[in-house]
Coordinates of C-alpha atoms and ligand atoms in Angstrom, one line a residue:
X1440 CA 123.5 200.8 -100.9
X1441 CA 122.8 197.2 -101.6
X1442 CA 122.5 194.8 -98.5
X1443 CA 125.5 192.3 -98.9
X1444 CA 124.7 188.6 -98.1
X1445 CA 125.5 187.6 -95.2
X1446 CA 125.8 183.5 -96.3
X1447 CA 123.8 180.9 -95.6
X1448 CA 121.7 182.7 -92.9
X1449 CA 120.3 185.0 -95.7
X1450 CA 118.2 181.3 -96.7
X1451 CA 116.3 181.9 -93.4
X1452 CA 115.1 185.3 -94.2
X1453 CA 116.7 186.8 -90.8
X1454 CA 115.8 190.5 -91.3
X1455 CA 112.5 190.0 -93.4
X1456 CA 110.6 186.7 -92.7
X1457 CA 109.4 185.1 -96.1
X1458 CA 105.8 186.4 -97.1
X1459 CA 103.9 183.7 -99.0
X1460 CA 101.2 185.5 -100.6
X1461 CA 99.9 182.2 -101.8
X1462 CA 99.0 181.9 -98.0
X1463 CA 99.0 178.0 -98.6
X1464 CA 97.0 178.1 -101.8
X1465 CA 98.6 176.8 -105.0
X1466 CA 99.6 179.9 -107.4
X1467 CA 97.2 178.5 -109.7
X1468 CA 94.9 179.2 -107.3
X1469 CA 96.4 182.1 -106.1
X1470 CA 96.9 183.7 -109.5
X1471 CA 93.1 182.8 -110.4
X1472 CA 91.8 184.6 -107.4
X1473 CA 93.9 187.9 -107.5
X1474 CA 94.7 188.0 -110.8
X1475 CA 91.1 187.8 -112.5
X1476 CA 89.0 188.6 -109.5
X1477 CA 85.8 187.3 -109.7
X1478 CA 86.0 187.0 -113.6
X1479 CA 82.2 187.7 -113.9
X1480 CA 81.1 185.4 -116.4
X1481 CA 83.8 182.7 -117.1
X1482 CA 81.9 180.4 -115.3
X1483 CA 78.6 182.2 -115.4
X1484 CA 79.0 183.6 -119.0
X1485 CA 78.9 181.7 -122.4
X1486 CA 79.4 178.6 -121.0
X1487 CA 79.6 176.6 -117.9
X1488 CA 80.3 173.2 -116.3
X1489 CA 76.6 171.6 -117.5
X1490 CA 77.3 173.1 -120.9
X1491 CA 73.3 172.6 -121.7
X1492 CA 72.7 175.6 -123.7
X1493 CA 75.8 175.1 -125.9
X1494 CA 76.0 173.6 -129.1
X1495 CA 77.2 169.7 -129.7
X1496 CA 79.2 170.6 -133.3
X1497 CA 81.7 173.5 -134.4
X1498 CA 83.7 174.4 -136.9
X1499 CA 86.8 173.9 -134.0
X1500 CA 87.4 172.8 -130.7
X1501 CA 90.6 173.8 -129.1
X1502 CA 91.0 171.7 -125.8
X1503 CA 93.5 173.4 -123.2
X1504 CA 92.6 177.2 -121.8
X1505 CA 96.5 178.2 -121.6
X1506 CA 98.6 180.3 -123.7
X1507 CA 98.5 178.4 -126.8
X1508 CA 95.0 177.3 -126.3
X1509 CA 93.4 180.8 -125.4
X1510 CA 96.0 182.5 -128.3
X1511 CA 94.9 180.1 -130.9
X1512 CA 90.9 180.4 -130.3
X1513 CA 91.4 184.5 -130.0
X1514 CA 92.8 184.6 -133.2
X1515 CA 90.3 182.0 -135.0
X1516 CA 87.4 183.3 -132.9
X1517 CA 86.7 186.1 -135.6
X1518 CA 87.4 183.3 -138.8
X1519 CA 85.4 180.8 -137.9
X1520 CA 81.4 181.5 -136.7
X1521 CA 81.7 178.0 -134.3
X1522 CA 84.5 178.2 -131.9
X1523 CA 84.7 176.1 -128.5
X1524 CA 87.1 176.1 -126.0
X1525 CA 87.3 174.0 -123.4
X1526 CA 89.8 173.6 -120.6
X1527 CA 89.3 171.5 -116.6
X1528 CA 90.3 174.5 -114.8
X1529 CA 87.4 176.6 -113.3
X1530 CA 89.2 179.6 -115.2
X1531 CA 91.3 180.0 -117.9
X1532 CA 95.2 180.3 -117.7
X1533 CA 95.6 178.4 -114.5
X1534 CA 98.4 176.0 -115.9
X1535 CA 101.6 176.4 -116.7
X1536 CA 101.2 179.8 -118.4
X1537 CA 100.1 181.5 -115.2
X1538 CA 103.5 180.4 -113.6
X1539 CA 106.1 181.0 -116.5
X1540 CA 107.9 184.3 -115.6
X1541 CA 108.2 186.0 -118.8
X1542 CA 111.6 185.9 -120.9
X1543 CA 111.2 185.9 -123.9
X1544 CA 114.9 184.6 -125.3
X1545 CA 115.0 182.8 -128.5
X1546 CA 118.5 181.7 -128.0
X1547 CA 118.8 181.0 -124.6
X1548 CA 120.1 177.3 -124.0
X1549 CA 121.6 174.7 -125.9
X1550 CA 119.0 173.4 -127.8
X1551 CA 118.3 177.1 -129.1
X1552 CA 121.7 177.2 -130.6
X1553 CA 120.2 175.0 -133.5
X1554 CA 117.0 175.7 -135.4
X1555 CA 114.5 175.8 -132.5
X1556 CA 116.7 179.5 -132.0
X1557 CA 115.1 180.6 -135.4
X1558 CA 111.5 179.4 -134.9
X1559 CA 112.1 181.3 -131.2
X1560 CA 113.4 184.5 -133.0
X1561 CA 110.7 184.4 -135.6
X1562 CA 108.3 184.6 -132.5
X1563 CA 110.3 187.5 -130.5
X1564 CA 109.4 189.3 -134.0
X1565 CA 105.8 188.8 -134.0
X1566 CA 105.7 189.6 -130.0
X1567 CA 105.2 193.3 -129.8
X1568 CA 102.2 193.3 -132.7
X1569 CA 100.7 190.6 -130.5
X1570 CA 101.0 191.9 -127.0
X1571 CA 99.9 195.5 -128.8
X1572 CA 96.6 193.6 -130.2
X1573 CA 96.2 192.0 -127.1
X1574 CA 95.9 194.7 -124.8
X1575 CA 93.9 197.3 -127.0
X1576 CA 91.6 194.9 -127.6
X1577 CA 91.1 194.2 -124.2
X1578 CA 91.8 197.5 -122.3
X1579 CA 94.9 195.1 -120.1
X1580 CA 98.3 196.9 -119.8
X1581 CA 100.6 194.8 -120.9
X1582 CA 104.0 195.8 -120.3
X1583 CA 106.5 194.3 -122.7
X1584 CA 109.9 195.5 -121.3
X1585 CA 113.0 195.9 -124.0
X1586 CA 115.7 194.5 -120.8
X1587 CA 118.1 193.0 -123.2
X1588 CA 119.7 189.5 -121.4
X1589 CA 122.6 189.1 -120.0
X1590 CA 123.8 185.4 -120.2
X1591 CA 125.9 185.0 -117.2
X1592 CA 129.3 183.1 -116.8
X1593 CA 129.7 182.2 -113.6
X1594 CA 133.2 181.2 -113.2
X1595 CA 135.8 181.3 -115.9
X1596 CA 135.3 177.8 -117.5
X1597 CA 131.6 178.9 -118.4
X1598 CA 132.8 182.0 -120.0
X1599 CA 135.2 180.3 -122.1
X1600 CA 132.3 178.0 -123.4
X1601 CA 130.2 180.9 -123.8
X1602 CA 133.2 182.5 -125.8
X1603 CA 134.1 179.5 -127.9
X1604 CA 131.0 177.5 -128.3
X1605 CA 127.8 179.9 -128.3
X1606 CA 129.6 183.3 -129.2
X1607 CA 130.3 182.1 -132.7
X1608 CA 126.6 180.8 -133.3
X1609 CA 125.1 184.2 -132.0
X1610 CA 127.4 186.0 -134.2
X1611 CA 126.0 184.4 -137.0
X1612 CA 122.8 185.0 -136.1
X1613 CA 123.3 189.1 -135.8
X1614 CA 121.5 190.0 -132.9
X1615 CA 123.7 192.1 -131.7
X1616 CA 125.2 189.9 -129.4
X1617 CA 128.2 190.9 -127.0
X1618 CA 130.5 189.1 -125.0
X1619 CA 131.8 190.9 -122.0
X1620 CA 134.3 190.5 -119.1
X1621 CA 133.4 190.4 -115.3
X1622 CA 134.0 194.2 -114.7
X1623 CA 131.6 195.3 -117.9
X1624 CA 129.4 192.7 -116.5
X1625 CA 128.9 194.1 -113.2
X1626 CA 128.9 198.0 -114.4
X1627 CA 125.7 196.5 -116.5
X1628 CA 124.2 195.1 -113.9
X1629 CA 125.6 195.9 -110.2
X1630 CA 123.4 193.5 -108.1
X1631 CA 126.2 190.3 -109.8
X1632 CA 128.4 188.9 -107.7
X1633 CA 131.8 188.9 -107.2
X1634 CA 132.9 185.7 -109.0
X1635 CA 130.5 186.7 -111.9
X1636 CA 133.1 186.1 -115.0
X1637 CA 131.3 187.9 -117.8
X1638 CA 128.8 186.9 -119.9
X1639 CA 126.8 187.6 -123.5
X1640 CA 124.8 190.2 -123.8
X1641 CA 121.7 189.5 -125.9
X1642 CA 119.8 193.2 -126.6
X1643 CA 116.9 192.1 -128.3
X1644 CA 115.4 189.9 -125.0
X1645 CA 112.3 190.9 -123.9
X1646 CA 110.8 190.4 -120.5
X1647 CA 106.8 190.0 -119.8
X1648 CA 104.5 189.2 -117.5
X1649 CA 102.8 186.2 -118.7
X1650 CA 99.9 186.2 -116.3
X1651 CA 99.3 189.6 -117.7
X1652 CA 98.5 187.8 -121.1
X1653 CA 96.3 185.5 -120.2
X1654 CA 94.2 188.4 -118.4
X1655 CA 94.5 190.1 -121.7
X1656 CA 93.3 187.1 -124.0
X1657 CA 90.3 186.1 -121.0
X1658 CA 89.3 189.4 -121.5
X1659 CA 89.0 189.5 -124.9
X1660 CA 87.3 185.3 -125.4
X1661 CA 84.7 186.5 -123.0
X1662 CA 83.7 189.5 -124.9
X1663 CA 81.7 189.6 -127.7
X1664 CA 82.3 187.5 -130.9
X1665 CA 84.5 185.6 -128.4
X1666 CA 83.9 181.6 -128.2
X1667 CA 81.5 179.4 -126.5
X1668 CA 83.4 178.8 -123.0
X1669 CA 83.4 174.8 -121.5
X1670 CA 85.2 175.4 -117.9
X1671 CA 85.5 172.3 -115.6
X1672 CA 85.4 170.4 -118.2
X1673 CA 87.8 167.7 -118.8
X1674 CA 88.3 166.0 -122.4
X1675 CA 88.8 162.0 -122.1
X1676 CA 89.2 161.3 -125.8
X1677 CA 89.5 163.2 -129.0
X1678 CA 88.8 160.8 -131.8
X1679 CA 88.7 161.6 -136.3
X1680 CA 86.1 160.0 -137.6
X1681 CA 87.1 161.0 -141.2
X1682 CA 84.0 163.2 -141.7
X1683 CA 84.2 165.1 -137.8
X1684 CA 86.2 164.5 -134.4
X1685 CA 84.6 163.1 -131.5
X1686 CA 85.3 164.8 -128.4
X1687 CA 84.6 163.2 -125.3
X1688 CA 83.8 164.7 -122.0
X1689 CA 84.4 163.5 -118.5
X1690 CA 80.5 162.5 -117.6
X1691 CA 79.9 161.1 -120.9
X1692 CA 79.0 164.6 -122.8
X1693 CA 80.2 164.3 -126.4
X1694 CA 81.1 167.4 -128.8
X1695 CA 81.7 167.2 -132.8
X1696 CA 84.1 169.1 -134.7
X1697 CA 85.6 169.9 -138.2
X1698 CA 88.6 170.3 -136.4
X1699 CA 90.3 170.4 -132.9
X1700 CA 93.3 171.8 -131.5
X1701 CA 95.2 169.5 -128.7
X1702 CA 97.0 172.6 -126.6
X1703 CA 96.5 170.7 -123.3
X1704 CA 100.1 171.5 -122.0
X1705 CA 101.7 168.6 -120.3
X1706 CA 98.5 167.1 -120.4
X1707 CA 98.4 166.7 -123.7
X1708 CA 100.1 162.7 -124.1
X1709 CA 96.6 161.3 -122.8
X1710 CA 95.0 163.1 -126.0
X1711 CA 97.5 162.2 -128.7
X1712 CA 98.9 159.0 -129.8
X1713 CA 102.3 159.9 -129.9
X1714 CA 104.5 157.2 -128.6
X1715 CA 105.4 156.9 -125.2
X1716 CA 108.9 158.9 -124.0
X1717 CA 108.0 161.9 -126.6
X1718 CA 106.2 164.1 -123.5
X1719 CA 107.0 164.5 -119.6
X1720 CA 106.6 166.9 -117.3
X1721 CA 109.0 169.5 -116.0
X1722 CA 107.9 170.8 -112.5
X1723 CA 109.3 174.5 -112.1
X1724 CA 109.3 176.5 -109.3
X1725 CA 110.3 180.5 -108.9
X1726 CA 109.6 183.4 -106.8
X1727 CA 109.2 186.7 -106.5
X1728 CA 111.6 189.3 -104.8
X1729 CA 110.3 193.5 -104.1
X1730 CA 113.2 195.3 -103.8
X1731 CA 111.9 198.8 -102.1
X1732 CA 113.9 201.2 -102.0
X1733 CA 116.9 199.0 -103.4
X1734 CA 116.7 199.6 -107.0
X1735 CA 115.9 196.5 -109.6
X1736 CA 117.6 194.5 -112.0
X1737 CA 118.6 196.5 -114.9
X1738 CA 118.6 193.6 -117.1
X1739 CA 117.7 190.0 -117.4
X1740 CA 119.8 187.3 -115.8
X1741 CA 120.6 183.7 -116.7
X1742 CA 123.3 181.5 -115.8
X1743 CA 124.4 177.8 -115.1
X1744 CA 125.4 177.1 -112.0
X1745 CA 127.3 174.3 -110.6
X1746 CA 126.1 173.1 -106.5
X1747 CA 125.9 169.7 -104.8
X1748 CA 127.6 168.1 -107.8
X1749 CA 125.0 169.1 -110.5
X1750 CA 123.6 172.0 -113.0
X1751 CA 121.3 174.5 -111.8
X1752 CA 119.9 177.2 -113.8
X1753 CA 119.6 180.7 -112.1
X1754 CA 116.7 183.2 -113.6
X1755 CA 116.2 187.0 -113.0
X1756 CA 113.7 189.0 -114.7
X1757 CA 112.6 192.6 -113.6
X1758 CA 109.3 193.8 -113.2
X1759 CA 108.4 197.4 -114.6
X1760 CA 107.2 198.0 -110.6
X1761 CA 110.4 197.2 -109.3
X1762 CA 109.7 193.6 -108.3
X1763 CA 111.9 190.7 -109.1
X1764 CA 110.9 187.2 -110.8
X1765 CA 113.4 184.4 -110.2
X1766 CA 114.1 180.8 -110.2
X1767 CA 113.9 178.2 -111.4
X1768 CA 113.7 175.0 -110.7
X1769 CA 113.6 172.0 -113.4
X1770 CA 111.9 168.7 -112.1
X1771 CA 111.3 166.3 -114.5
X1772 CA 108.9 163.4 -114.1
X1773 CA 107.2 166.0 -111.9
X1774 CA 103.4 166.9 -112.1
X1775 CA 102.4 168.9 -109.3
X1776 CA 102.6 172.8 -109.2
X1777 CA 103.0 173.0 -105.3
X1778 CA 105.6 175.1 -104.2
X1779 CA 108.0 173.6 -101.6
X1780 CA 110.6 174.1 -99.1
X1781 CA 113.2 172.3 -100.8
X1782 CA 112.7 174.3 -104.2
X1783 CA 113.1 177.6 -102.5
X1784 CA 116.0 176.7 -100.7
X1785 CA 117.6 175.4 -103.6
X1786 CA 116.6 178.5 -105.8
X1787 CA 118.2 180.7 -102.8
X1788 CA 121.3 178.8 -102.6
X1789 CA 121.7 179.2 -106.4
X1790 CA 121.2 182.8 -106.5
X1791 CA 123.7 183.5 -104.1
X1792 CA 126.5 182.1 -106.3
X1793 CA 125.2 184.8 -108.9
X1794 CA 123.0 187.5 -107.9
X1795 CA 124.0 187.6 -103.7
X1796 CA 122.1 191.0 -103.0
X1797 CA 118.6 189.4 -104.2
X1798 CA 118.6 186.7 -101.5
X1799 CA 118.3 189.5 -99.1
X1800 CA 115.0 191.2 -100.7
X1801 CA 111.7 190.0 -99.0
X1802 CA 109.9 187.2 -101.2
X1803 CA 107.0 188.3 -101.9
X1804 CA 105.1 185.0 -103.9
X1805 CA 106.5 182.0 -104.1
X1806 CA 104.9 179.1 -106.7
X1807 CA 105.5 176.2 -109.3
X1808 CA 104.1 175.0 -112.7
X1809 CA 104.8 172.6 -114.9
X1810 CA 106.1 172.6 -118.4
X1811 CA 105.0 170.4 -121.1
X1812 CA 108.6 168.7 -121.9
X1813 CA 109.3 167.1 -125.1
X1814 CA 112.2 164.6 -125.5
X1815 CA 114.1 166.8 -128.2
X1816 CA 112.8 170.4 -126.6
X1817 CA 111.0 171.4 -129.6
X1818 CA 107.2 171.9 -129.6
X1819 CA 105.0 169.7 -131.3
X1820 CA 103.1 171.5 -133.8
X1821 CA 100.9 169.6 -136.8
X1822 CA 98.2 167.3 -137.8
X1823 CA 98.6 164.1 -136.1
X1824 CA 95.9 162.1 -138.2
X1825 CA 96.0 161.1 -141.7
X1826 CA 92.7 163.2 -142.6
X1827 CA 94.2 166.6 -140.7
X1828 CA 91.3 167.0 -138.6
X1829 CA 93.1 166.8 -134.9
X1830 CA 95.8 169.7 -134.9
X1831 CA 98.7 169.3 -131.7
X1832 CA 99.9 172.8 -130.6
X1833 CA 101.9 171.9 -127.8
X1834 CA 105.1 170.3 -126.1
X1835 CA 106.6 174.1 -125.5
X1836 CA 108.5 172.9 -122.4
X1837 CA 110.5 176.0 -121.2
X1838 CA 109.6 178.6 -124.3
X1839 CA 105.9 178.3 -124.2
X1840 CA 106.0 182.2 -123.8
X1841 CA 108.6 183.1 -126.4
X1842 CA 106.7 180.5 -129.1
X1843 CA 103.2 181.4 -128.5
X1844 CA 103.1 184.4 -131.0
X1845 CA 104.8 181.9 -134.2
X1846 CA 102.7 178.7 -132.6
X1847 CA 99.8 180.9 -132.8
X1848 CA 100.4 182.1 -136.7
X1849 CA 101.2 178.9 -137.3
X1850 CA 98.3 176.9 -136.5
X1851 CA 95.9 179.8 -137.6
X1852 CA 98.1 179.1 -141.6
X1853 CA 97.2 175.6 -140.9
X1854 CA 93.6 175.6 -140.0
X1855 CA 92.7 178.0 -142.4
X1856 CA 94.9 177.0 -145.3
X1857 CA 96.7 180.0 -145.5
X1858 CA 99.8 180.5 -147.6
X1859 CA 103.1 179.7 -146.0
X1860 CA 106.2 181.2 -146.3
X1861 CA 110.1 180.1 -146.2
X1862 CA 110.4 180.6 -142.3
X1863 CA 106.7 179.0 -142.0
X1864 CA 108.2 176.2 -144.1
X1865 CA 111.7 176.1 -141.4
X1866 CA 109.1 176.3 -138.4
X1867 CA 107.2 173.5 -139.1
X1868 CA 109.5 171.3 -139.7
X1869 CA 111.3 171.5 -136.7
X1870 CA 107.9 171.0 -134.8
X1871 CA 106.3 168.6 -136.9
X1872 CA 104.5 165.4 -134.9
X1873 CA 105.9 163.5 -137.9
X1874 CA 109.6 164.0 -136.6
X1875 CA 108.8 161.0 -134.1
X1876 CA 109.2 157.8 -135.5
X1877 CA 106.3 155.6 -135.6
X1878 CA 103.8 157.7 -135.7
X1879 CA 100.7 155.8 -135.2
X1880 CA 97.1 156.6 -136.6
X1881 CA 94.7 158.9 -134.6
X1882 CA 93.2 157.1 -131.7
X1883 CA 90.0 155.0 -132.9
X1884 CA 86.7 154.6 -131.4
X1885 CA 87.5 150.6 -130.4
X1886 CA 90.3 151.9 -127.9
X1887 CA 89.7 152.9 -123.8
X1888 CA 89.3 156.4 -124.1
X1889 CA 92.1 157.5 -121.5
X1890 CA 91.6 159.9 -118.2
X1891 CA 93.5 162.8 -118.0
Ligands
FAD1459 C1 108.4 178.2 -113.4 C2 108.3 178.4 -114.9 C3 108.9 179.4 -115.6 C4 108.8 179.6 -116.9 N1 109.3 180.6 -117.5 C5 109.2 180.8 -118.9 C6 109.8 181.9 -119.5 O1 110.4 182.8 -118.8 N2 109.7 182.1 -120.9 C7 109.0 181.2 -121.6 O2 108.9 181.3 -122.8 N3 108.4 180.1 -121.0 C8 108.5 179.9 -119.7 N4 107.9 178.8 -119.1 C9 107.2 177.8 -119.9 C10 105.8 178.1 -120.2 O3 105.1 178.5 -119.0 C11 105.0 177.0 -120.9 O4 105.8 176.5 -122.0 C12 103.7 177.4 -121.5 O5 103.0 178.1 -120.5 C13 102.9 176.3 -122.0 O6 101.6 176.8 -122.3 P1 100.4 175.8 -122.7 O7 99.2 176.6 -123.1 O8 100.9 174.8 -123.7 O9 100.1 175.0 -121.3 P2 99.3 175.4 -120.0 O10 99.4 176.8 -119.7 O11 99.6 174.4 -119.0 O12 97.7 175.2 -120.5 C14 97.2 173.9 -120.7 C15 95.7 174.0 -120.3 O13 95.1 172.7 -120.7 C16 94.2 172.4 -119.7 N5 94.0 170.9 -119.8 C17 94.9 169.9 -119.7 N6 94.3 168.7 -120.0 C18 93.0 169.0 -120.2 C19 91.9 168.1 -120.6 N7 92.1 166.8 -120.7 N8 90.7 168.7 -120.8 C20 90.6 170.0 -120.6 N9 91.6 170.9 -120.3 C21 92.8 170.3 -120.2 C22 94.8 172.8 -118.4 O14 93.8 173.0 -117.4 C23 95.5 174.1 -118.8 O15 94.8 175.2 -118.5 C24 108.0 178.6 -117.7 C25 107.4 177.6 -117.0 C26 107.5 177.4 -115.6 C27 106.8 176.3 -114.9

């Protein structure tokens, strides 16, 4: 029998006090200590901080160690005989891709109602081959859960938008999609609450644990045939020269390249001169629920939620060992991944309106990233100088997860002039640098290299 909330008290954790794993650390830090242990030899390995054994000049640099970073250089590493990778963490992974918590819904939110849905679908295609790859090559388990989503209407006004407005689009689309009343919705998925209206089913959702991933793809750049490793390093200035790029090191140290790959997450403005409003951040925070004894969610969750005059989104995603990821928050403007009191409460209060028996599980983790936002939502994905030497993969915002299989296939086509199909053609497109107007020329030597 489920616990029934009990109101607001539930937000002080009255029968089981809140258990912050984190024990005051960041999850970046958490995750990089009991995620990858020690991680003999990404710092000790192929590469470290000095860098003095390394080489100056590759075929490829890809700057940022995250999702897109990492997936890009594991799938050039066995192309291309000069690979670097270099990221300002002390490991790899501990960005925003540690912290995502692993939907993976091509057609979840507004802007995936429109093309960015098909580039996201093309991606939940390519997801299981990847994961597979991933984790046989590396000897991870990487659990990639078929939990279908269930987008949730809260009240009856959202269930009629979900019936009029995004029904129609997902019909279109055949995935299966199914819209369902409050009674269906709750048989589906009994932990919903009472006022729960209905809601879409969408079967084809998977569900992932991102930091499971990047353990994956470490694992694998740190073996053999893997890339030469630059950890706490941070890159100050990428510049094409026609003939190479000129990478520049905090400290002065300065790497050539045929190419490089930007993936530097929200990071990624100071590298790339895009104009100003295309990237901001978008603090999120989430947590984690166990639910011993209590049963999980059979399904993911999403809804909007109305509280305190404004829109909140509410995320549930179950783990194949019974815990429970759920959030989120969306700050934008913000760059810090500390988790705080305010976003928990906030995440609790917004639960309760949808999923009322989670707020009385224990939390087990609580923690924050932040996405790399884009002003229209779509990644940016492309050459960004006129001689197609400096390659962006980045701007993923919330879908970083769901896009990294198609962002990876993607930039591998363009690097190594592979043939490109129709939906390679669509992709593109939508993610093109070009799409902002104004695109200026590559930074030159004669501007200030910028800090972070
Ligand atoms: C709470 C939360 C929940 C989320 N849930 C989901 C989800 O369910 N599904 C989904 O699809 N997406 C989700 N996301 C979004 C997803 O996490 C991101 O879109 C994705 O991780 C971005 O990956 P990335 O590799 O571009 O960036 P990151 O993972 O941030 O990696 C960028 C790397 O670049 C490095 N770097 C930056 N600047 C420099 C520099 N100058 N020099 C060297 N290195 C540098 C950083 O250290 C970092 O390691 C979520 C995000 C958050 C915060």
């Amino acid at each position: 029998m489920l616990d029934e909330p009990k109101g607001p008290a539930f937000l002080d954790f009255p029968e089981a006090p809140p258990i912050d794993l984190c024990e005051g650390r960041t999850y970046a830090e958490f995750a990089g200590s009991q995620l990858f242990g020690e991680t003999p030899g990404v710092t000790q390995g192929r590469g470290d901080a000095e860098g003095e054994w390394m080489a100056s000049t590759y075929d490829l640099i890809v700057v940022g160690g995250g999702i897109i970073g990492c997936g890009i250089a594991e799938r050039l590493r066995g192309e291309l005989s000069r690979v670097c990778l270099i990221d300002q963490g002390p490991k790899l992974g501990l960005g925003a891709s540690s912290a995502a918590i692993g939907g993976i819904n091509p057609h979840l939110g507004d802007y995936c109602l429109g093309p960015l849905g098909l580039m996201a679908q093309h991606s939940r295609d390519l997801f299981p081959g990847w994961i597979n790859r991933i984790a046989s090559e590396s000897g991870t388990a990487i659990p990639l859960l078929p939990t279908g989503l269930l987008q949730v209407a809260a009240g009856k006004k959202e269930w009629e938008r979900l019936a009029d407005e995004v029904m129609p689009i997902l019909l279109a689309r055949d995935i299966g999609a199914e819209l369902i009343d409050g009674d269906h919705a709750r048989a589906l998925e009994p932990m919903l609450g009472p006022d729960v209206a209905g809601g879409v089913v969408q079967p084809r959702d998977l569900a992932v644990e991102p930091a499971l991933i990047m353990n994956g793809l470490t694992r694998i750049l740190l073996g053999d045939g893997g890339p030469d490793l630059l950890l706490s390093a941070t890159v100050i200035s990428v510049v094409s020269r026609r003939t190479e790029v000129v990478v520049t090191l905090a400290g002065g140290r300065v790497l050539t390249a045929d190419r490089v790959v930007v993936a530097a997450g929200h990071l990624s403005h100071a590298l790339l001169d895009l104009p100003d409003g295309v990237f901001f951040p978008v603090k999120g925070q989430a947590m984690e629920f166990a639910s011993p004894g209590r049963g999980s969610l059979s399904i993911q969750c999403d809804a909007l939620v109305i509280a305190d005059g404004e829109e909140h989104v509410v995320f549930a995603l179950p783990r194949p060992d019974g815990r429970i990821a759920a959030g989120v928050t969306f700050e934008k403007g913000t760059a810090d991944n500390v988790p705080t009191a305010e976003g928990r409460t906030s995440i609790l209060r917004n639960l309760a309106l949808v999923l009322p028996a989670l707020t009385a599980m224990p939390v087990t983790r609580r923690w924050a990233g932040v996405r790399p936002g884009t002003v229209d939502a779509a990644p940016v994905l492309g050459y960004v100088d006129d001689d197609h030497r400096i390659l962006a993969a980045t701007g993923h915002y919330g879908m970083g997860i769901t896009l990294a299989p198609v962002t990876v296939d993607l930039a591998a086509k363009l690097l190594l002039d592979l043939p490109r199909g129709h939906e390679d053609r669509h992709d593109l497109a939508i993610s093109s640098p070009g799409r902002f107007s104004g695109l200026p020329a590559a930074r030159t030597e004669s501007q200030n290299p910028i800090a972070h």
